[in-house]
Amino acid sequence: MKSWRPFERAVAFSALLLVGAIALVLWRGDHVGARVLRSSPATGSQVAARAPVVIEFAQAMDTASVESGFSIQPATPGEFIWEGDTLRFIPRTPWQIGAEYQVQLAAGVRDQRGQRLLRPVELAFSVRTPGVAFLRLADSGYTLWAASALDAAARQLSPGDGVFDFTVTPDGEQLIFSVVNDQAGIDLWIVGRGGGDARRLLDCGADRCFAPDVAPNDQIAYNRVLAPLSPAEPYGPPRIWLLNLRSGENLRLHADTQKIGYGPHWSPDGRWLAYYDGVAGRIVILNSSSGEELALPSQAGEVGSWAPEAEYMLFADMRRAGEQVRSQIFRASLATQDILPFFDPQPEDAEFSGPVVSPDGQWVAMKMRAQNLTAEQLWVLPPDGSFAMVAVEEAGYLYSRYQWGSDSQALLYHRLQLGRADSQPSVWLWERATSSQRLLVTEASQPLWLP
């Protein structure tokens, strides 16, 4: 019988150790199972009406298994969005303010190797009442302010002035704002809804970074205008850039530097990004996953308003009505790519602009200016345009930055009186149930809901 040489014994022993190690890993995997690294919202927390439910796994999951094991009480329809090993559930319409929700991911859901989740994941949260954020003019520029609720005192969030514009993250926990720096450029900053923790998010140097908008997956789309090579030269056209709030990755949206655009605006679920191309005179709609592009002809200079599930967009364009060119509203279907007038026939004695669809999809707010009116009115209509309510009409005032609340019950808007040098901008609220208006903040502009 052949005897084992020392080298052969060592090889055989190593092979046995390797087999044992593999068996141990498989045994431990069977007993540890699929693992969850983090989940939100935290149990017992109060969240915004658009806050997503997020579950991050330690391994690649069987997505169908996870989605079938996911449940919410009260039952709430929504969209599942996967980014690697992270699941985001985005409610199709906002959570109900004041309501409590229970989320469960059942034990037994599988990863791609067949390992199962051994214990259920359970979350419970309630939905807070929204507040309002706005800008206020200081000695040498604007400052950013916020009130956690409409009846609460406001506090300044920006550490100084020079604020150019701002937005609020979909979960309402942070505000992204742009600030003029000492190189005449504009940087991006971030601050929590409670204030006191403001920090520079992106140092843009002499470039100008502004008009941020945040998707549910924390991807910030913003405008960036590159600084000229010499002070005597003008700034160039704006382009869209993407900044990931979690990783810090910062990239131009299009590799082609000839593609320009401004005013980026994400769809509610983050699947689509729209922006305005002023050179081509069009609204560009980009699918963030496939890269598919749609184009809506428009000379209005702004992006339209998304329907709740991004099935269509309402937008304004300058078209001929009778003997004059007027601003009109159109409806573009993303599925069929049809573009139809909102009003049929289009009124020849009035123009309409700035459509804003409510989060529940049941109402549209827009501005109306008739030939015999010197100022504007805010109208509220159903999506089919079958009738209209005049929500706000007061001679001698302009209205802007109007926005529906998450429950579609109220409009926040900015009001400015015409023809007076001492006119102070103010923030108002129109309530649909009573068709009444009330003043929220004086000496304030560019309001946004703080969900």
Tab-separated table of C-alpha atoms in Angstrom:
chain	number	residue	atom	x	y	z
A	1	MET	CA	0.000	0.000	0.000
A	2	LYS	CA	1.339	3.398	-0.983
A	3	SER	CA	2.305	5.607	1.960
A	4	TRP	CA	1.432	9.324	2.056
A	5	ARG	CA	4.301	11.683	1.638
A	6	PRO	CA	4.422	14.754	3.946
A	7	PHE	CA	3.535	17.109	1.080
A	8	GLU	CA	0.537	14.996	0.052
A	9	ARG	CA	-0.661	14.863	3.661
A	10	ALA	CA	-0.433	18.653	3.912
A	11	VAL	CA	-2.437	19.118	0.706
A	12	ALA	CA	-5.117	16.672	1.836
A	13	PHE	CA	-5.329	18.353	5.253
A	14	SER	CA	-5.693	21.777	3.622
A	15	ALA	CA	-8.457	20.465	1.354
A	16	LEU	CA	-10.313	19.090	4.365
A	17	LEU	CA	-9.987	22.434	6.129
A	18	LEU	CA	-11.339	24.241	3.050
A	19	VAL	CA	-14.316	21.892	2.774
A	20	GLY	CA	-15.000	22.381	6.467
A	21	ALA	CA	-14.807	26.152	6.157
A	22	ILE	CA	-17.232	26.141	3.239
A	23	ALA	CA	-19.613	23.914	5.164
A	24	LEU	CA	-19.378	26.245	8.172
A	25	VAL	CA	-20.141	29.292	6.032
A	26	LEU	CA	-23.141	27.549	4.479
A	27	TRP	CA	-24.358	26.395	7.891
A	28	ARG	CA	-23.993	29.871	9.350
A	29	GLY	CA	-25.699	31.387	6.320
A	30	ASP	CA	-28.653	29.075	6.795
A	31	HIS	CA	-28.888	30.126	10.447
A	32	VAL	CA	-28.184	33.856	9.975
A	33	GLY	CA	-30.328	34.136	6.868
A	34	ALA	CA	-30.907	37.255	4.809
A	35	ARG	CA	-30.061	40.402	6.761
A	36	VAL	CA	-31.418	43.940	6.884
A	37	LEU	CA	-28.802	46.646	7.454
A	38	ARG	CA	-31.169	49.551	8.074
A	39	SER	CA	-34.763	50.606	7.697
A	40	SER	CA	-36.709	53.831	7.960
A	41	PRO	CA	-38.820	55.608	9.103
A	42	ALA	CA	-37.820	54.828	12.665
A	43	THR	CA	-40.572	53.344	14.795
A	44	GLY	CA	-42.363	56.068	16.700
A	45	SER	CA	-41.176	58.858	14.406
A	46	GLN	CA	-43.215	61.551	12.705
A	47	VAL	CA	-42.583	61.857	8.992
A	48	ALA	CA	-43.501	63.938	5.965
A	49	ALA	CA	-46.482	63.041	3.815
A	50	ARG	CA	-44.119	62.030	0.981
A	51	ALA	CA	-41.505	60.205	3.078
A	52	PRO	CA	-40.470	56.876	1.504
A	53	VAL	CA	-40.161	53.596	3.375
A	54	VAL	CA	-36.550	52.428	2.951
A	55	ILE	CA	-35.119	48.958	3.631
A	56	GLU	CA	-31.444	48.289	2.903
A	57	PHE	CA	-30.312	44.648	2.745
A	58	ALA	CA	-26.886	43.124	3.258
A	59	GLN	CA	-27.150	41.054	0.089
A	60	ALA	CA	-28.881	40.936	-3.285
A	61	MET	CA	-32.515	40.010	-2.748
A	62	ASP	CA	-35.176	38.188	-4.718
A	63	THR	CA	-37.146	41.346	-5.472
A	64	ALA	CA	-40.431	39.539	-6.193
A	65	SER	CA	-40.206	37.711	-2.867
A	66	VAL	CA	-39.543	40.934	-0.954
A	67	GLU	CA	-42.336	42.870	-2.644
A	68	SER	CA	-44.855	40.074	-1.990
A	69	GLY	CA	-43.852	40.025	1.692
A	70	PHE	CA	-44.198	43.803	2.099
A	71	SER	CA	-47.416	45.174	3.613
A	72	ILE	CA	-48.754	48.442	5.035
A	73	GLN	CA	-51.728	49.109	7.281
A	74	PRO	CA	-53.858	51.007	6.437
A	75	ALA	CA	-53.374	49.607	2.925
A	76	THR	CA	-51.609	52.178	0.734
A	77	PRO	CA	-50.810	51.793	-2.976
A	78	GLY	CA	-47.345	52.812	-4.079
A	79	GLU	CA	-44.279	52.130	-6.164
A	80	PHE	CA	-41.345	49.796	-5.364
A	81	ILE	CA	-38.032	51.236	-6.524
A	82	TRP	CA	-34.830	49.177	-6.205
A	83	GLU	CA	-31.353	50.702	-6.141
A	84	GLY	CA	-28.895	47.861	-5.775
A	85	ASP	CA	-29.759	46.140	-2.489
A	86	THR	CA	-31.972	48.984	-1.230
A	87	LEU	CA	-35.757	49.017	-1.572
A	88	ARG	CA	-37.738	52.261	-1.522
A	89	PHE	CA	-41.509	52.249	-1.295
A	90	ILE	CA	-43.019	55.567	-2.399
A	91	PRO	CA	-46.747	56.084	-1.719
A	92	ARG	CA	-48.721	56.779	-4.881
A	93	THR	CA	-50.478	59.643	-3.126
A	94	PRO	CA	-49.144	61.246	0.058
A	95	TRP	CA	-49.627	59.662	3.466
A	96	GLN	CA	-52.625	61.113	5.290
A	97	ILE	CA	-51.650	63.901	7.678
A	98	GLY	CA	-52.177	62.857	11.305
A	99	ALA	CA	-52.617	59.169	10.448
A	100	GLU	CA	-50.566	56.277	11.866
A	101	TYR	CA	-49.122	53.514	9.665
A	102	GLN	CA	-47.659	50.076	10.356
A	103	VAL	CA	-45.213	48.524	7.891
A	104	GLN	CA	-44.145	44.873	7.937
A	105	LEU	CA	-41.688	42.889	5.881
A	106	ALA	CA	-42.614	39.283	6.588
A	107	ALA	CA	-40.121	36.667	7.754
A	108	GLY	CA	-39.291	34.182	5.016
A	109	VAL	CA	-38.619	36.549	2.132
A	110	ARG	CA	-35.591	35.306	0.203
A	111	ASP	CA	-32.332	36.630	-1.143
A	112	GLN	CA	-30.992	35.541	-4.522
A	113	ARG	CA	-29.208	32.517	-2.971
A	114	GLY	CA	-32.401	31.298	-1.324
A	115	GLN	CA	-31.543	32.399	2.217
A	116	ARG	CA	-34.571	33.627	4.103
A	117	LEU	CA	-35.209	36.530	6.429
A	118	LEU	CA	-35.519	34.883	9.833
A	119	ARG	CA	-37.395	37.657	11.660
A	120	PRO	CA	-39.928	40.163	10.341
A	121	VAL	CA	-39.080	43.855	9.982
A	122	GLU	CA	-41.732	46.040	11.605
A	123	LEU	CA	-42.008	49.834	11.493
A	124	ALA	CA	-44.633	52.213	12.857
A	125	PHE	CA	-44.840	55.937	12.184
A	126	SER	CA	-47.248	58.862	12.051
A	127	VAL	CA	-47.526	61.743	9.587
A	128	ARG	CA	-46.800	65.243	10.867
A	129	THR	CA	-48.556	68.496	10.059
A	130	PRO	CA	-46.495	70.484	7.512
A	131	GLY	CA	-44.878	73.857	8.012
A	132	VAL	CA	-43.590	76.482	5.604
A	133	ALA	CA	-40.154	77.694	4.434
A	134	PHE	CA	-39.464	81.038	2.752
A	135	LEU	CA	-36.885	83.726	1.996
A	136	ARG	CA	-36.666	87.081	3.756
A	137	LEU	CA	-34.708	90.112	2.585
A	138	ALA	CA	-31.866	91.231	4.881
A	139	ASP	CA	-29.330	94.062	4.592
A	140	SER	CA	-27.249	92.510	1.811
A	141	GLY	CA	-29.305	89.622	0.477
A	142	TYR	CA	-31.894	86.998	1.299
A	143	THR	CA	-31.957	84.703	4.329
A	144	LEU	CA	-33.687	81.311	4.623
A	145	TRP	CA	-36.410	80.871	7.264
A	146	ALA	CA	-38.809	78.093	8.249
A	147	ALA	CA	-41.696	77.412	10.596
A	148	SER	CA	-42.207	73.764	11.579
A	149	ALA	CA	-45.995	74.301	11.504
A	150	LEU	CA	-48.156	77.009	10.002
A	151	ASP	CA	-48.982	78.418	13.454
A	152	ALA	CA	-45.419	78.119	14.801
A	153	ALA	CA	-42.821	80.877	15.071
A	154	ALA	CA	-40.298	80.960	12.213
A	155	ARG	CA	-36.547	80.755	12.728
A	156	GLN	CA	-33.658	81.593	10.442
A	157	LEU	CA	-31.967	78.494	8.988
A	158	SER	CA	-29.191	80.009	6.868
A	159	PRO	CA	-26.080	81.134	8.796
A	160	GLY	CA	-25.976	84.404	6.842
A	161	ASP	CA	-27.555	86.149	3.888
A	162	GLY	CA	-26.829	85.825	0.177
A	163	VAL	CA	-29.311	82.984	-0.319
A	164	PHE	CA	-30.259	82.720	-4.005
A	165	ASP	CA	-32.923	79.987	-3.969
A	166	PHE	CA	-33.787	76.741	-2.159
A	167	THR	CA	-35.762	73.514	-2.170
A	168	VAL	CA	-36.969	70.991	0.408
A	169	THR	CA	-36.129	67.268	0.315
A	170	PRO	CA	-39.183	65.011	-0.233
A	171	ASP	CA	-38.972	63.673	3.331
A	172	GLY	CA	-39.015	67.243	4.687
A	173	GLU	CA	-35.976	66.645	6.884
A	174	GLN	CA	-33.523	68.910	5.054
A	175	LEU	CA	-33.411	72.000	2.870
A	176	ILE	CA	-30.935	72.501	0.020
A	177	PHE	CA	-30.167	76.143	-0.693
A	178	SER	CA	-27.777	78.109	-2.880
A	179	VAL	CA	-25.590	80.917	-1.495
A	180	VAL	CA	-23.470	83.539	-3.251
A	181	ASN	CA	-19.791	83.092	-2.289
A	182	ASP	CA	-16.834	85.494	-2.178
A	183	GLN	CA	-15.787	84.569	-5.754
A	184	ALA	CA	-19.129	85.757	-7.172
A	185	GLY	CA	-20.009	82.100	-7.663
A	186	ILE	CA	-22.894	80.259	-6.017
A	187	ASP	CA	-22.446	77.234	-3.719
A	188	LEU	CA	-24.946	74.614	-2.574
A	189	TRP	CA	-25.643	74.320	1.171
A	190	ILE	CA	-27.717	71.945	3.292
A	191	VAL	CA	-29.503	72.425	6.621
A	192	GLY	CA	-31.880	70.340	8.742
A	193	ARG	CA	-35.486	71.447	9.181
A	194	GLY	CA	-34.730	72.499	12.751
A	195	GLY	CA	-31.703	74.617	11.796
A	196	GLY	CA	-28.380	74.986	13.566
A	197	ASP	CA	-26.501	72.458	11.412
A	198	ALA	CA	-26.053	74.304	8.101
A	199	ARG	CA	-22.996	73.300	6.082
A	200	ARG	CA	-21.643	73.753	2.584
A	201	LEU	CA	-22.669	70.789	0.464
A	202	LEU	CA	-20.853	71.714	-2.759
A	203	ASP	CA	-18.123	74.322	-3.229
A	204	CYS	CA	-18.663	75.619	-6.749
A	205	GLY	CA	-15.890	78.235	-6.681
A	206	ALA	CA	-16.518	80.831	-9.381
A	207	ASP	CA	-19.158	78.615	-11.024
A	208	ARG	CA	-22.810	79.267	-10.235
A	209	CYS	CA	-24.783	76.309	-8.846
A	210	PHE	CA	-28.486	76.927	-8.206
A	211	ALA	CA	-32.097	75.733	-8.763
A	212	PRO	CA	-31.704	72.418	-6.872
A	213	ASP	CA	-34.447	69.779	-6.920
A	214	VAL	CA	-34.260	66.512	-4.958
A	215	ALA	CA	-35.567	63.090	-6.025
A	216	PRO	CA	-36.864	60.518	-3.493
A	217	ASN	CA	-33.550	58.616	-3.837
A	218	ASP	CA	-31.564	61.680	-2.634
A	219	GLN	CA	-30.291	62.576	-6.103
A	220	ILE	CA	-30.058	66.363	-6.470
A	221	ALA	CA	-30.496	67.836	-9.932
A	222	TYR	CA	-29.281	71.412	-10.205
A	223	ASN	CA	-28.155	74.077	-12.661
A	224	ARG	CA	-24.445	74.784	-13.053
A	225	VAL	CA	-23.104	77.733	-15.028
A	226	LEU	CA	-19.357	77.606	-15.611
A	227	ALA	CA	-17.336	80.712	-14.820
A	228	PRO	CA	-15.870	82.556	-17.833
A	229	LEU	CA	-12.151	82.298	-18.543
A	230	SER	CA	-11.746	86.029	-17.940
A	231	PRO	CA	-13.848	88.613	-16.054
A	232	ALA	CA	-14.519	90.449	-19.319
A	233	GLU	CA	-16.332	87.454	-20.783
A	234	PRO	CA	-19.982	86.611	-19.997
A	235	TYR	CA	-21.144	83.483	-18.194
A	236	GLY	CA	-22.142	80.629	-20.453
A	237	PRO	CA	-25.483	78.789	-20.659
A	238	PRO	CA	-26.702	76.622	-17.752
A	239	ARG	CA	-26.382	72.842	-17.785
A	240	ILE	CA	-27.940	70.192	-15.578
A	241	TRP	CA	-25.741	68.376	-13.057
A	242	LEU	CA	-26.515	65.548	-10.624
A	243	LEU	CA	-25.204	65.409	-7.049
A	244	ASN	CA	-25.821	62.300	-4.942
A	245	LEU	CA	-26.631	63.454	-1.425
A	246	ARG	CA	-25.336	60.225	0.145
A	247	SER	CA	-22.229	59.365	-1.884
A	248	GLY	CA	-21.211	62.885	-2.917
A	249	GLU	CA	-20.848	61.818	-6.551
A	250	ASN	CA	-21.224	64.901	-8.763
A	251	LEU	CA	-21.637	64.484	-12.527
A	252	ARG	CA	-22.993	66.359	-15.505
A	253	LEU	CA	-26.342	64.920	-16.608
A	254	HIS	CA	-25.269	64.739	-20.262
A	255	ALA	CA	-21.775	63.830	-21.418
A	256	ASP	CA	-22.479	65.957	-24.485
A	257	THR	CA	-21.529	69.490	-23.403
A	258	GLN	CA	-23.720	70.958	-26.150
A	259	LYS	CA	-26.858	69.889	-24.258
A	260	ILE	CA	-28.008	72.742	-22.077
A	261	GLY	CA	-31.012	73.281	-19.826
A	262	TYR	CA	-32.279	74.811	-16.608
A	263	GLY	CA	-35.028	74.443	-14.017
A	264	PRO	CA	-34.695	70.670	-13.346
A	265	HIS	CA	-37.803	69.092	-11.842
A	266	TRP	CA	-38.134	65.426	-10.760
A	267	SER	CA	-41.378	63.494	-11.083
A	268	PRO	CA	-42.887	62.478	-7.700
A	269	ASP	CA	-41.471	58.943	-7.959
A	270	GLY	CA	-38.057	60.065	-9.256
A	271	ARG	CA	-38.336	58.081	-12.487
A	272	TRP	CA	-38.392	61.126	-14.752
A	273	LEU	CA	-36.422	64.364	-14.810
A	274	ALA	CA	-37.727	67.376	-16.740
A	275	TYR	CA	-35.844	70.543	-17.596
A	276	TYR	CA	-36.174	73.461	-20.006
A	277	ASP	CA	-33.957	73.835	-23.080
A	278	GLY	CA	-34.119	77.523	-23.966
A	279	VAL	CA	-32.103	77.222	-27.167
A	280	ALA	CA	-34.393	74.605	-28.721
A	281	GLY	CA	-37.530	76.060	-27.094
A	282	ARG	CA	-38.668	72.811	-25.505
A	283	ILE	CA	-39.210	70.930	-22.282
A	284	VAL	CA	-37.005	67.830	-22.169
A	285	ILE	CA	-38.272	64.822	-20.190
A	286	LEU	CA	-35.642	62.186	-19.437
A	287	ASN	CA	-36.255	58.676	-18.080
A	288	SER	CA	-33.672	58.330	-15.295
A	289	SER	CA	-33.360	54.557	-15.797
A	290	SER	CA	-33.488	53.985	-19.552
A	291	GLY	CA	-32.220	57.348	-20.780
A	292	GLU	CA	-35.278	57.703	-23.043
A	293	GLU	CA	-36.016	61.331	-23.923
A	294	LEU	CA	-39.270	63.079	-24.777
A	295	ALA	CA	-39.562	66.689	-25.951
A	296	LEU	CA	-42.477	69.090	-25.497
A	297	PRO	CA	-42.372	72.234	-27.660
A	298	SER	CA	-42.756	75.321	-25.489
A	299	GLN	CA	-41.736	78.972	-25.600
A	300	ALA	CA	-42.947	79.684	-22.055
A	301	GLY	CA	-39.495	79.268	-20.539
A	302	GLU	CA	-40.452	76.913	-17.709
A	303	VAL	CA	-41.073	73.269	-16.903
A	304	GLY	CA	-44.646	72.105	-16.337
A	305	SER	CA	-46.308	70.239	-13.481
A	306	TRP	CA	-46.329	66.458	-13.006
A	307	ALA	CA	-49.446	64.412	-12.388
A	308	PRO	CA	-49.135	62.306	-9.194
A	309	GLU	CA	-48.021	59.143	-11.006
A	310	ALA	CA	-46.216	61.032	-13.796
A	311	GLU	CA	-48.720	59.725	-16.333
A	312	TYR	CA	-48.958	63.208	-17.808
A	313	MET	CA	-47.569	66.735	-17.516
A	314	LEU	CA	-49.411	70.039	-17.747
A	315	PHE	CA	-47.362	72.848	-19.255
A	316	ALA	CA	-47.723	76.305	-20.792
A	317	ASP	CA	-46.789	77.393	-24.305
A	318	MET	CA	-47.213	80.553	-26.326
A	319	ARG	CA	-49.753	79.911	-29.085
A	320	ARG	CA	-51.944	82.026	-31.327
A	321	ALA	CA	-55.449	82.687	-30.006
A	322	GLY	CA	-57.473	84.797	-32.429
A	323	GLU	CA	-55.360	87.780	-33.454
A	324	GLN	CA	-52.862	87.525	-30.612
A	325	VAL	CA	-50.258	85.133	-29.241
A	326	ARG	CA	-51.173	84.076	-25.725
A	327	SER	CA	-49.994	81.675	-23.060
A	328	GLN	CA	-52.086	78.497	-23.133
A	329	ILE	CA	-52.105	75.239	-21.149
A	330	PHE	CA	-51.456	71.812	-22.707
A	331	ARG	CA	-51.561	68.251	-21.468
A	332	ALA	CA	-48.819	65.809	-22.580
A	333	SER	CA	-49.280	62.064	-22.072
A	334	LEU	CA	-46.018	60.217	-21.410
A	335	ALA	CA	-47.492	56.893	-22.554
A	336	THR	CA	-48.900	58.010	-25.917
A	337	GLN	CA	-46.826	61.212	-26.337
A	338	ASP	CA	-50.021	63.019	-27.360
A	339	ILE	CA	-50.175	66.775	-26.666
A	340	LEU	CA	-53.684	68.177	-26.297
A	341	PRO	CA	-55.011	71.603	-25.236
A	342	PHE	CA	-56.303	71.790	-21.660
A	343	PHE	CA	-59.197	74.014	-22.813
A	344	ASP	CA	-61.046	73.098	-25.991
A	345	PRO	CA	-61.782	75.553	-27.409
A	346	GLN	CA	-59.131	77.862	-26.013
A	347	PRO	CA	-60.645	81.152	-24.689
A	348	GLU	CA	-59.549	84.015	-26.935
A	349	ASP	CA	-60.022	86.781	-24.342
A	350	ALA	CA	-57.739	85.341	-21.634
A	351	GLU	CA	-54.387	83.668	-21.176
A	352	PHE	CA	-53.425	80.959	-18.704
A	353	SER	CA	-50.063	79.981	-17.262
A	354	GLY	CA	-48.314	78.135	-14.437
A	355	PRO	CA	-50.471	74.991	-14.055
A	356	VAL	CA	-49.910	73.044	-10.803
A	357	VAL	CA	-51.513	69.601	-10.314
A	358	SER	CA	-52.592	68.670	-6.784
A	359	PRO	CA	-50.974	65.598	-5.153
A	360	ASP	CA	-54.243	63.642	-5.340
A	361	GLY	CA	-54.624	64.505	-9.021
A	362	GLN	CA	-58.111	65.936	-8.501
A	363	TRP	CA	-57.353	69.645	-8.943
A	364	VAL	CA	-55.254	72.027	-10.996
A	365	ALA	CA	-54.294	75.564	-9.975
A	366	MET	CA	-53.250	78.082	-12.621
A	367	LYS	CA	-52.979	81.814	-13.257
A	368	MET	CA	-55.499	83.598	-15.459
A	369	ARG	CA	-55.166	87.040	-16.985
A	370	ALA	CA	-58.080	88.438	-18.986
A	371	GLN	CA	-57.838	91.249	-21.530
A	372	ASN	CA	-59.772	93.646	-19.303
A	373	LEU	CA	-57.824	92.859	-16.113
A	374	THR	CA	-54.663	94.672	-15.024
A	375	ALA	CA	-53.713	91.966	-12.522
A	376	GLU	CA	-54.005	88.200	-12.190
A	377	GLN	CA	-56.375	85.656	-10.725
A	378	LEU	CA	-55.646	82.209	-9.341
A	379	TRP	CA	-58.055	79.608	-10.666
A	380	VAL	CA	-58.721	76.085	-9.371
A	381	LEU	CA	-60.191	73.525	-11.786
A	382	PRO	CA	-60.663	69.754	-12.132
A	383	PRO	CA	-58.206	68.096	-14.574
A	384	ASP	CA	-60.834	67.991	-17.332
A	385	GLY	CA	-61.327	71.773	-17.158
A	386	SER	CA	-65.107	71.346	-16.961
A	387	PHE	CA	-65.547	74.237	-14.519
A	388	ALA	CA	-63.419	76.735	-12.608
A	389	MET	CA	-63.332	78.370	-9.204
A	390	VAL	CA	-61.696	81.756	-8.793
A	391	ALA	CA	-59.593	81.085	-5.701
A	392	VAL	CA	-57.801	84.414	-5.395
A	393	GLU	CA	-58.698	87.693	-7.070
A	394	GLU	CA	-57.690	91.071	-5.736
A	395	ALA	CA	-57.018	93.985	-8.051
A	396	GLY	CA	-53.457	95.234	-8.195
A	397	TYR	CA	-51.630	92.085	-7.034
A	398	LEU	CA	-49.360	89.480	-8.628
A	399	TYR	CA	-49.286	85.856	-7.471
A	400	SER	CA	-46.451	83.359	-7.794
A	401	ARG	CA	-44.821	80.261	-6.256
A	402	TYR	CA	-48.204	78.689	-5.509
A	403	GLN	CA	-48.039	75.084	-4.379
A	404	TRP	CA	-50.589	72.516	-3.186
A	405	GLY	CA	-50.273	71.011	0.273
A	406	SER	CA	-49.757	67.253	0.481
A	407	ASP	CA	-53.434	66.694	1.336
A	408	SER	CA	-54.557	68.793	-1.677
A	409	GLN	CA	-56.654	70.970	0.627
A	410	ALA	CA	-54.733	74.256	0.516
A	411	LEU	CA	-52.591	76.437	-1.737
A	412	LEU	CA	-49.533	78.248	-0.466
A	413	TYR	CA	-48.700	81.335	-2.533
A	414	HIS	CA	-46.628	84.516	-2.750
A	415	ARG	CA	-48.388	87.876	-3.152
A	416	LEU	CA	-46.936	91.214	-4.255
A	417	GLN	CA	-48.802	94.488	-4.753
A	418	LEU	CA	-48.263	96.362	-8.009
A	419	GLY	CA	-47.556	100.061	-8.428
A	420	ARG	CA	-46.189	100.782	-4.934
A	421	ALA	CA	-42.517	101.365	-4.178
A	422	ASP	CA	-43.020	100.314	-0.557
A	423	SER	CA	-44.877	97.095	-1.399
A	424	GLN	CA	-43.853	94.199	0.836
A	425	PRO	CA	-44.032	90.609	-0.439
A	426	SER	CA	-46.033	88.235	1.719
A	427	VAL	CA	-46.978	84.557	1.981
A	428	TRP	CA	-50.648	83.540	2.028
A	429	LEU	CA	-52.748	80.401	2.264
A	430	TRP	CA	-55.940	79.593	0.343
A	431	GLU	CA	-58.083	76.817	1.881
A	432	ARG	CA	-60.265	74.877	-0.508
A	433	ALA	CA	-62.914	73.781	2.004
A	434	THR	CA	-63.884	77.346	2.876
A	435	SER	CA	-62.503	79.125	-0.220
A	436	SER	CA	-60.898	81.589	2.187
A	437	GLN	CA	-57.486	83.252	2.322
A	438	ARG	CA	-55.281	84.102	5.266
A	439	LEU	CA	-51.957	85.817	5.696
A	440	LEU	CA	-49.155	83.575	6.990
A	441	VAL	CA	-45.947	85.655	6.869
A	442	THR	CA	-45.175	89.261	5.990
A	443	GLU	CA	-41.958	90.415	4.307
A	444	ALA	CA	-41.455	86.930	2.869
A	445	SER	CA	-41.125	85.459	-0.610
A	446	GLN	CA	-40.581	82.197	-2.557
A	447	PRO	CA	-42.569	80.022	-0.127
A	448	LEU	CA	-42.434	76.218	-0.128
A	449	TRP	CA	-44.210	73.702	2.038
A	450	LEU	CA	-42.037	72.104	4.728
A	451	PRO	CA	-43.596	68.611	4.894
